Coordinates of C-alpha atoms and ligand atoms in Angstrom, one line a residue:
X20 CA -25.5 18.3 -0.9
X21 CA -22.0 19.3 -2.0
X22 CA -19.9 16.9 -4.0
X23 CA -16.4 15.7 -3.3
X24 CA -14.0 14.0 -5.6
X25 CA -10.8 12.4 -4.2
X26 CA -8.2 10.8 -6.5
X27 CA -5.6 8.7 -4.8
X28 CA -2.1 7.6 -5.9
X29 CA 0.6 5.7 -4.1
X30 CA 0.6 3.3 -1.3
X31 CA -2.3 1.8 0.8
X32 CA -1.6 4.4 3.5
X33 CA -2.8 7.0 1.0
X34 CA -5.9 4.9 0.3
X35 CA -6.5 4.9 4.1
X36 CA -5.9 8.7 4.4
X37 CA -8.4 9.3 1.5
X38 CA -11.1 7.3 3.3
X39 CA -10.5 9.4 6.4
X40 CA -10.6 12.7 4.5
X41 CA -14.0 11.7 3.1
X42 CA -15.1 11.0 6.7
X43 CA -14.0 14.3 8.1
X44 CA -15.7 16.2 5.3
X45 CA -19.0 14.3 5.4
X46 CA -20.3 16.4 8.3
X47 CA -19.7 19.5 6.2
X48 CA -22.2 18.1 3.7
X49 CA -19.8 16.6 1.2
X50 CA -21.0 13.4 -0.6
X51 CA -18.6 11.5 -2.9
X52 CA -18.6 11.8 -6.7
X53 CA -16.5 10.4 -9.5
X54 CA -17.0 13.3 -11.8
X55 CA -14.8 16.4 -11.6
X56 CA -17.5 18.5 -13.5
X57 CA -19.9 18.2 -10.6
X58 CA -17.4 18.4 -7.8
X59 CA -17.5 21.3 -5.4
X60 CA -14.2 20.1 -4.0
X61 CA -11.4 18.0 -5.6
X62 CA -8.6 16.5 -3.6
X63 CA -5.6 14.9 -5.3
X64 CA -3.9 12.6 -2.8
X65 CA -0.4 12.2 -4.2
X66 CA 2.7 10.0 -4.0
X67 CA 6.3 11.2 -4.3
X68 CA 8.0 7.8 -4.4
X69 CA 9.0 7.9 -8.1
X70 CA 9.3 10.6 -10.8
X71 CA 6.3 9.8 -12.9
X72 CA 3.9 10.4 -10.0
X73 CA 4.8 14.1 -9.8
X74 CA 4.4 14.6 -13.5
X75 CA 1.1 12.8 -13.4
X76 CA 0.0 15.3 -10.7
X77 CA 0.8 18.3 -12.8
X78 CA -1.0 17.0 -15.9
X79 CA -4.0 16.1 -13.8
X80 CA -3.9 19.7 -12.3
X81 CA -3.9 21.1 -15.8
X82 CA -7.0 19.2 -16.7
X83 CA -8.8 20.2 -13.5
X84 CA -7.9 23.9 -14.0
X85 CA -10.1 23.9 -17.2
X86 CA -12.9 22.2 -15.3
X87 CA -12.6 24.7 -12.5
X88 CA -12.7 27.6 -14.9
X89 CA -15.7 26.2 -16.7
X90 CA -17.5 25.8 -13.3
X91 CA -16.6 29.4 -12.3
X92 CA -18.0 30.7 -15.7
X93 CA -21.3 28.9 -14.8
X94 CA -21.3 30.5 -11.3
X95 CA -20.1 27.4 -9.4
X96 CA -17.1 27.1 -7.3
X97 CA -14.5 24.4 -6.9
X98 CA -12.1 24.1 -4.1
X99 CA -9.0 22.4 -5.5
X100 CA -6.7 20.7 -3.0
X101 CA -3.4 18.7 -3.3
X102 CA -2.7 16.3 -0.4
X103 CA -0.2 13.5 0.3
X104 CA 3.5 13.1 -0.2
X105 CA 4.1 15.5 -3.2
X106 CA 2.2 18.2 -1.3
X107 CA 4.5 17.6 1.7
X108 CA 7.7 17.6 -0.3
X109 CA 6.9 20.2 -3.0
X110 CA 4.3 22.5 -1.5
X111 CA 6.1 25.6 -2.7
X112 CA 6.6 24.2 -6.3
X113 CA 2.9 23.4 -6.5
X114 CA 2.0 26.9 -5.4
X115 CA 4.4 28.4 -8.1
X116 CA 3.5 26.0 -10.9
X117 CA -0.3 25.8 -10.2
X118 CA -1.4 29.0 -8.5
X119 CA -5.1 28.0 -9.1
X120 CA -4.7 25.4 -6.4
X121 CA -6.5 26.5 -3.2
X122 CA -5.2 24.1 -0.5
X123 CA -1.9 22.2 -0.2
X124 CA -1.6 19.9 2.9
X125 CA 0.6 17.0 4.0
X126 CA -0.3 13.5 5.2
X127 CA -0.1 14.5 8.9
X128 CA -2.7 17.3 8.8
X129 CA -5.7 15.6 7.3
X130 CA -7.7 16.2 10.5
X131 CA -7.5 19.9 9.9
X132 CA -9.3 19.7 6.6
X133 CA -12.6 21.3 7.7
X134 CA -10.8 24.3 9.0
X135 CA -8.7 24.6 5.8
X136 CA -11.8 24.4 3.7
X137 CA -13.4 27.2 5.7
X138 CA -10.2 29.3 5.3
X139 CA -10.1 28.7 1.6
X140 CA -13.7 29.7 1.0
X141 CA -13.3 32.9 3.2
X142 CA -10.4 34.3 1.3
X143 CA -8.5 33.9 -2.0
X144 CA -4.9 32.7 -1.8
X145 CA -3.3 29.4 -1.0
X146 CA -3.8 27.6 2.3
X147 CA -0.6 25.7 3.0
X148 CA -0.4 23.1 5.8
X149 CA 2.7 21.1 5.5
X150 CA 4.2 21.2 9.0
X151 CA 4.4 18.1 11.1
X152 CA 1.9 19.0 13.9
X153 CA 2.4 18.2 17.6
X154 CA -0.9 16.5 17.8
X155 CA -1.6 13.2 16.1
X156 CA -4.2 13.2 13.3
X157 CA -5.5 10.0 14.6
X158 CA -6.7 11.7 17.8
X159 CA -8.7 14.2 15.8
X160 CA -10.5 12.0 13.3
X161 CA -14.0 10.7 13.8
X162 CA -14.2 7.5 15.8
X163 CA -16.9 5.9 13.7
X164 CA -15.8 4.5 10.3
X165 CA -17.8 4.5 7.1
X166 CA -18.2 1.1 5.5
X167 CA -15.1 0.2 3.6
X168 CA -16.3 -3.1 2.3
X169 CA -15.3 -6.6 3.3
X170 CA -11.6 -5.8 3.4
X171 CA -10.5 -2.6 5.2
X172 CA -7.2 -0.8 5.8
X173 CA -6.2 0.4 9.2
X174 CA -3.1 2.5 9.7
X175 CA -1.3 1.5 12.9
X176 CA 2.2 3.0 12.4
X177 CA 3.4 5.9 10.3
X178 CA 6.6 7.4 9.2
X179 CA 10.1 6.1 9.0
X180 CA 13.5 6.6 10.7
X181 CA 15.4 4.1 8.4
X182 CA 16.5 6.6 5.8
X183 CA 17.3 4.2 2.9
X184 CA 19.5 6.2 0.6
X185 CA 17.0 6.2 -2.3
X186 CA 13.8 6.9 -0.4
X187 CA 11.7 10.1 0.2
X188 CA 9.3 8.6 2.8
X189 CA 11.2 9.7 5.9
X190 CA 11.0 13.3 4.6
X191 CA 7.3 13.2 3.5
X192 CA 5.7 11.1 6.3
X193 CA 8.0 12.2 9.1
X194 CA 9.4 10.3 12.1
X195 CA 8.2 6.8 13.0
X196 CA 5.2 6.7 15.4
X197 CA 2.9 3.9 16.5
X198 CA -0.7 4.3 17.6
X199 CA -1.8 3.1 21.0
X200 CA -3.3 -0.4 21.0
X201 CA -6.6 0.8 22.5
X202 CA -7.1 3.2 19.6
X203 CA -6.3 0.5 17.0
X204 CA -8.7 -2.0 18.7
X205 CA -11.5 0.6 18.8
X206 CA -11.1 1.4 15.2
X207 CA -10.9 -2.3 14.2
X208 CA -14.2 -2.9 16.1
X209 CA -15.7 0.1 14.2
X210 CA -14.6 -1.4 10.9
X211 CA -16.0 -4.8 11.7
X212 CA -19.3 -3.2 12.8
X213 CA -19.3 -1.5 9.4
X214 CA -18.9 -4.8 7.6
X215 CA -15.2 -5.6 7.4
X216 CA -14.1 -9.2 7.7
X217 CA -10.5 -8.7 6.8
X218 CA -8.3 -5.9 8.1
X219 CA -4.9 -5.0 6.7
X220 CA -2.8 -3.2 9.3
X221 CA -0.7 -0.5 7.6
X222 CA 2.5 1.2 8.2
X223 CA 5.6 2.3 6.3
X224 CA 7.5 0.0 8.6
X225 CA 4.5 -1.8 10.1
X226 CA 6.6 -4.5 11.9
X227 CA 8.4 -1.7 13.8
X228 CA 5.1 -1.1 15.5
X229 CA 5.6 -0.5 19.3
X230 CA 2.4 1.2 20.4
X231 CA 1.4 1.7 24.0
X232 CA -0.6 -1.2 25.4
X233 CA 0.8 -3.8 23.0
X234 CA 4.5 -3.1 22.6
X235 CA 4.9 -5.2 19.4
X236 CA 3.0 -6.0 16.3
X237 CA 2.8 -9.7 17.3
X238 CA 1.0 -8.7 20.5
X239 CA -1.3 -6.2 18.7
X240 CA -2.3 -9.0 16.2
X241 CA -3.0 -11.3 19.1
X242 CA -5.3 -8.7 20.6
X243 CA -7.1 -8.0 17.3
X244 CA -7.6 -11.8 16.9
X245 CA -10.0 -11.6 19.9
X246 CA -12.5 -9.4 18.0
X247 CA -15.5 -11.5 17.0
X248 CA -16.3 -11.4 13.3
X249 CA -12.8 -10.4 12.3
X250 CA -11.8 -13.4 10.2
X251 CA -8.6 -12.3 8.5
X252 CA -5.7 -10.1 9.6
X253 CA -2.7 -9.1 7.5
X254 CA -0.1 -6.3 7.7
X255 CA 2.1 -4.4 5.3
X256 CA 4.9 -3.2 4.7
X257 CA 7.5 -4.9 6.7
X258 CA 11.3 -4.2 6.9
X259 CA 13.6 -7.2 7.2
X260 CA 15.4 -5.6 10.2
X261 CA 12.2 -5.6 12.2
X262 CA 11.0 -9.1 11.4
X263 CA 11.2 -10.4 15.0
X264 CA 10.8 -14.0 16.2
X265 CA 7.5 -13.3 18.0
X266 CA 6.0 -12.0 14.8
X267 CA 7.3 -15.0 12.9
X268 CA 5.8 -17.2 15.6
X269 CA 2.4 -15.4 15.2
X270 CA 2.2 -16.8 11.7
X271 CA 2.3 -20.2 13.2
X272 CA 0.1 -19.6 16.2
X273 CA -2.7 -17.1 15.2
X274 CA -5.2 -18.7 12.7
X275 CA -6.6 -15.3 11.7
X276 CA -3.2 -14.1 10.6
X277 CA -3.1 -14.8 6.9
X278 CA -0.1 -16.7 5.4
X279 CA 1.1 -13.7 3.4
X280 CA 4.1 -11.4 4.0
X281 CA 5.3 -8.4 1.9
X282 CA 9.0 -8.2 2.8
X283 CA 10.9 -5.9 0.5
X284 CA 14.5 -6.8 -0.1
X285 CA 15.3 -4.3 -2.9
X286 CA 18.5 -6.1 -4.0
X287 CA 20.3 -9.4 -3.6
X288 CA 23.8 -7.8 -3.6
X289 CA 25.4 -7.0 -0.3
X290 CA 27.3 -4.1 -1.9
X291 CA 24.2 -2.5 -3.1
X292 CA 22.3 -3.2 0.1
X293 CA 25.0 -1.4 1.9
X294 CA 24.9 1.6 -0.5
X295 CA 21.2 1.6 0.0
X296 CA 21.7 1.7 3.8
X297 CA 19.2 -1.2 4.3
X298 CA 21.0 -2.5 7.3
X299 CA 20.9 -6.2 6.3
X300 CA 22.6 -8.6 4.0
X301 CA 21.2 -11.0 1.4
X302 CA 22.1 -13.9 3.7
X303 CA 20.1 -12.2 6.6
X304 CA 17.1 -12.1 4.2
X305 CA 17.4 -15.7 3.2
X306 CA 17.6 -16.8 6.9
X307 CA 14.4 -14.9 7.6
X308 CA 12.7 -16.6 4.7
X309 CA 13.8 -20.0 6.1
X310 CA 12.5 -19.2 9.6
X311 CA 9.2 -17.9 8.2
X312 CA 8.7 -21.1 6.1
X313 CA 9.6 -23.2 9.2
X314 CA 6.8 -21.4 11.1
X315 CA 4.3 -21.4 8.3
X316 CA 5.3 -23.6 5.4
X317 CA 2.7 -22.2 2.9
X318 CA 3.5 -18.6 3.6
X319 CA 3.4 -16.4 0.4
X320 CA 6.4 -14.1 0.4
X321 CA 6.3 -11.0 -1.8
X322 CA 8.8 -8.3 -2.2
X323 CA 9.9 -5.0 -3.8
X324 CA 13.0 -4.5 -5.9
X325 CA 14.9 -1.6 -7.2
X326 CA 17.2 -2.1 -10.3
X327 CA 19.9 0.3 -11.3
X328 CA 20.6 1.9 -7.9
X329 CA 23.7 4.1 -8.3
X330 CA 26.8 1.9 -8.5
X331 CA 24.9 -1.3 -9.3
X332 CA 27.0 -3.5 -11.6
X333 CA 26.1 -6.5 -13.7
X334 CA 27.4 -8.8 -10.9
X335 CA 25.1 -7.1 -8.4
X336 CA 22.2 -7.6 -10.7
X337 CA 23.1 -11.3 -11.1
X338 CA 23.2 -11.5 -7.3
X339 CA 19.6 -10.2 -7.2
X340 CA 18.5 -12.8 -9.8
X341 CA 20.2 -15.5 -7.7
X342 CA 18.3 -14.4 -4.5
X343 CA 15.0 -14.4 -6.4
X344 CA 15.7 -17.9 -7.7
X345 CA 16.6 -19.0 -4.2
X346 CA 13.5 -17.6 -2.5
X347 CA 10.7 -18.2 -5.1
X348 CA 8.4 -15.2 -4.6
X349 CA 4.6 -15.3 -4.8
X350 CA 4.7 -11.9 -6.4
X351 CA 6.7 -8.7 -6.4
X352 CA 6.9 -5.1 -7.5
X353 CA 10.1 -4.0 -9.2
X354 CA 11.1 -0.5 -10.2
X355 CA 13.9 1.3 -12.0
X356 CA 15.8 3.4 -9.6
X357 CA 14.4 7.0 -9.7
X358 CA 16.6 9.7 -8.2
X359 CA 14.6 11.7 -5.7
X360 CA 15.5 15.3 -4.9
X361 CA 17.0 15.6 -1.4
X362 CA 17.9 11.9 -0.9
X363 CA 21.6 10.8 -0.6
X364 CA 21.5 8.3 -3.5
X365 CA 20.5 11.0 -5.9
X366 CA 23.9 12.7 -5.2
X367 CA 25.9 9.4 -5.6
X368 CA 28.3 9.1 -8.6
X369 CA 28.0 6.2 -11.0
X370 CA 24.3 6.6 -11.8
X371 CA 23.2 3.7 -14.0
X372 CA 22.2 4.6 -17.6
X373 CA 18.5 4.3 -18.5
X374 CA 18.9 1.6 -21.1
X375 CA 20.8 -0.6 -18.6
X376 CA 18.0 -0.1 -16.0
X377 CA 15.5 -1.1 -18.7
X378 CA 17.3 -4.3 -19.6
X379 CA 17.8 -5.3 -16.0
X380 CA 14.2 -4.6 -15.1
X381 CA 12.9 -6.7 -18.0
X382 CA 15.1 -9.6 -17.0
X383 CA 14.0 -9.4 -13.3
X384 CA 10.4 -9.0 -14.1
X385 CA 10.4 -12.0 -16.5
X386 CA 11.7 -14.1 -13.6
X387 CA 9.3 -12.7 -11.0
X388 CA 6.3 -13.1 -13.3
X389 CA 7.2 -16.8 -14.0
X390 CA 7.4 -17.3 -10.2
X391 CA 4.1 -15.6 -9.6
X392 CA 2.4 -17.9 -12.2
X393 CA 4.1 -20.9 -10.7
X394 CA 2.9 -19.9 -7.2
X395 CA -0.7 -19.6 -8.4
X396 CA -0.6 -22.8 -10.4
X397 CA 0.6 -24.7 -7.3
X398 CA -2.8 -24.0 -5.8
X399 CA -4.6 -26.1 -8.5
X400 CA -6.3 -29.1 -6.9
X401 CA -6.0 -27.6 -3.4
X402 CA -9.0 -26.6 -1.2
X403 CA -9.0 -23.5 1.0
X404 CA -11.4 -20.9 2.4
X405 CA -12.3 -18.1 0.0
X406 CA -13.5 -14.7 1.4
X407 CA -16.3 -13.4 -0.9
X408 CA -15.6 -9.7 -1.6
X409 CA -18.4 -9.0 -4.1
X410 CA -20.3 -10.2 -7.2
X411 CA -18.2 -11.6 -10.0
X412 CA -18.0 -10.3 -13.6
X413 CA -20.9 -12.4 -14.8
X414 CA -24.3 -13.2 -13.2
X415 CA -24.0 -16.2 -10.8
X416 CA -20.4 -15.6 -10.1
X417 CA -18.6 -14.2 -7.1
X418 CA -15.2 -12.4 -6.7
X419 CA -13.2 -13.4 -3.7
X420 CA -9.8 -13.8 -2.2
X421 CA -7.7 -16.8 -1.2
X422 CA -5.8 -16.8 2.1
X423 CA -2.7 -16.0 0.0
X424 CA -4.3 -12.8 -1.3
X425 CA -5.0 -14.3 -4.8
X426 CA -8.0 -13.0 -6.6
X427 CA -10.6 -15.7 -7.0
X428 CA -13.4 -16.1 -9.6
X429 CA -16.0 -18.7 -9.0
X430 CA -19.5 -19.7 -9.8
X431 CA -21.3 -19.5 -6.5
X432 CA -24.1 -17.6 -4.8
X433 CA -23.0 -16.0 -1.5
X434 CA -23.0 -12.4 -0.1
X435 CA -19.9 -10.4 0.4
X436 CA -18.3 -11.4 3.7
X437 CA -19.2 -15.1 3.4
X438 CA -16.3 -17.5 3.6
X439 CA -16.6 -20.6 1.4
X440 CA -14.4 -23.7 1.1
X441 CA -13.4 -23.9 -2.5
X442 CA -11.0 -25.9 -4.8
X443 CA -8.8 -24.2 -7.3
X444 CA -9.2 -25.6 -10.9
X445 CA -7.3 -23.1 -13.0
X446 CA -4.8 -20.3 -12.5
X447 CA -3.4 -17.3 -14.4
X448 CA -0.7 -14.9 -13.3
X449 CA -3.3 -12.8 -11.6
X450 CA -6.1 -15.0 -10.4
X451 CA -7.5 -18.4 -9.6
X452 CA -10.7 -20.0 -10.8
X453 CA -12.3 -22.1 -8.1
X454 CA -15.3 -24.3 -7.6
X455 CA -17.3 -24.9 -4.4
X456 CA -15.7 -27.9 -2.7
X457 CA -18.9 -30.0 -2.6
X458 CA -19.1 -29.4 -6.3
X459 CA -15.6 -30.6 -6.9
X460 CA -16.7 -34.1 -7.8
X461 CA -18.5 -32.7 -10.8
X462 CA -16.5 -31.9 -13.9
X463 CA -15.2 -28.3 -13.8
X464 CA -17.5 -25.8 -15.5
X465 CA -15.4 -24.4 -18.3
X466 CA -17.4 -21.1 -18.7
X467 CA -16.6 -20.2 -15.1
X468 CA -13.2 -18.8 -16.1
Ligands
SAH266 N1 8.7 1.0 3.7 C1 8.8 0.1 2.6 C2 8.8 0.7 1.2 C3 8.1 1.9 0.9 S1 8.2 2.6 -0.7 C4 10.2 -0.6 2.7 O1 11.0 -0.3 3.5 O2 10.4 -1.6 2.0 C5 7.7 1.2 -1.7 C6 8.8 0.8 -2.7 O3 9.1 1.8 -3.6 C7 10.1 0.4 -2.0 O4 10.1 -0.8 -1.4 C8 11.0 0.5 -3.2 O5 11.2 -0.7 -3.9 C9 10.4 1.5 -4.1 N2 11.1 2.8 -4.1 C10 11.3 3.7 -3.1 N3 12.1 4.7 -3.5 C11 12.4 4.5 -4.8 C12 13.2 5.2 -5.8 N4 13.8 6.3 -5.5 N5 13.3 4.7 -7.0 C13 12.6 3.5 -7.4 N6 11.9 2.8 -6.5 C14 11.7 3.3 -5.2
SF4_267 FE1 11.8 4.2 2.5 FE2 13.6 2.6 3.6 FE3 11.8 3.8 5.2 FE4 11.0 1.8 3.5 S1 12.5 1.6 5.2 S2 10.0 3.8 3.9 S3 12.3 2.1 1.7 S4 13.4 4.8 4.0
F3S268 FE1 4.0 7.3 -2.0 FE2 4.0 8.7 0.2 FE3 3.1 6.2 0.2 S1 5.5 8.8 -1.3 S2 4.4 5.3 -1.4 S3 2.2 7.9 -0.9 S4 4.2 7.1 1.8

């Protein structure tokens, strides 16, 4: 058996791609390992969204070079590959800065991996596959899915045509495409057969999904909800412009659709939103939130924010804080603007100084963290179904997930995949402590936390 190590950075679509890479390489005799020293092949699946990711890649490559040389000295080979969005955007730079890399390939060519590995082992020199192929990778990946655990990712849409001024994704993932409903349904059934009870539908703009046979994400979700054994469905990431009424209604009408929505807004200032080319205003966003809460009052809304976009002034930042206070988010990711090569925003005048970005980020994050804690605390005393995802930290405990995607710790005995009705008794910023509902009349067990 040969050993394969895959390291993954970036979004959930990279996590999905990494799982598929392992699946295409399994028939070649590659079994997974966590240790580079014993790896016959290493794949670094990279992200290009912010600066640090690229630097992390090069320092990781430096470490792996030493391991590769040590293995070579011991008469063992190592195929070293760089995948993902940095590979797509900076294939040439990787070749120049790290000539010991054997394969560089982008997100749309993962199905060609077996052939790339064959080419790399036949001859020295870099194998570079960063074109956007005519054929879809999805049509050339194995139909069966390896077990992914209780919760699984399923990419239904890829790429982006929105071209936000700050963002590299349209350049690294290519144009927006949707998979046909039949292919999605077949893959979902394969995942459920392999043990999944929750499926997260993925796409850079997942709510722009318009695949053949379904036509819209709402319709696709309705079709997936017919699959026996699939208890929970969610989707990420959505764009406010594509948040259609039928999708909002699906949150009211489809019980399997979880009451969670990641809806990045980026900024609360109309001026900045326009400079970002987001195509919506702060008021548009607030109206959407109102509609969503009318359809599903308990829906947990999370978001992404960028502080310090070029031209952002103090008043714009204040507008963002106002929007956050108005919405009340269940959680959020927030980032300092990072100029990305080749994007329009990187060329804009009035870049915001680093220390201003730092201060605005700290202020925004303090507010968002307080909201996240408040959201979690609001569950205390409530009862809801918890999906068991695995054993807990201590014997006799389980780890699980609430309908709002909160991590749950509880004293219980149930296998992964079970769904238990539980009551929340304590909350932190990142998790809930729960007890079995029929045990809720007993005093809470303090050591469960
Ligand atoms: N498709 C999603 C986001 C994909 S990228 C959407 O439209 O919202 C994930 C997040 O990274 C973005 O929401 C944004 O907040 C952040 N991001 C993207 N480019 C960035 C940049 N240049 N600097 C800082 N953060 C960035
Ligand atoms: Fe990037 Fe904007 Fe596309 Fe999201 S919608 S992937 S932020 S360009
Ligand atoms: Fe990163 Fe590419 Fe995803 S840049 S966020 S891995 S689409």
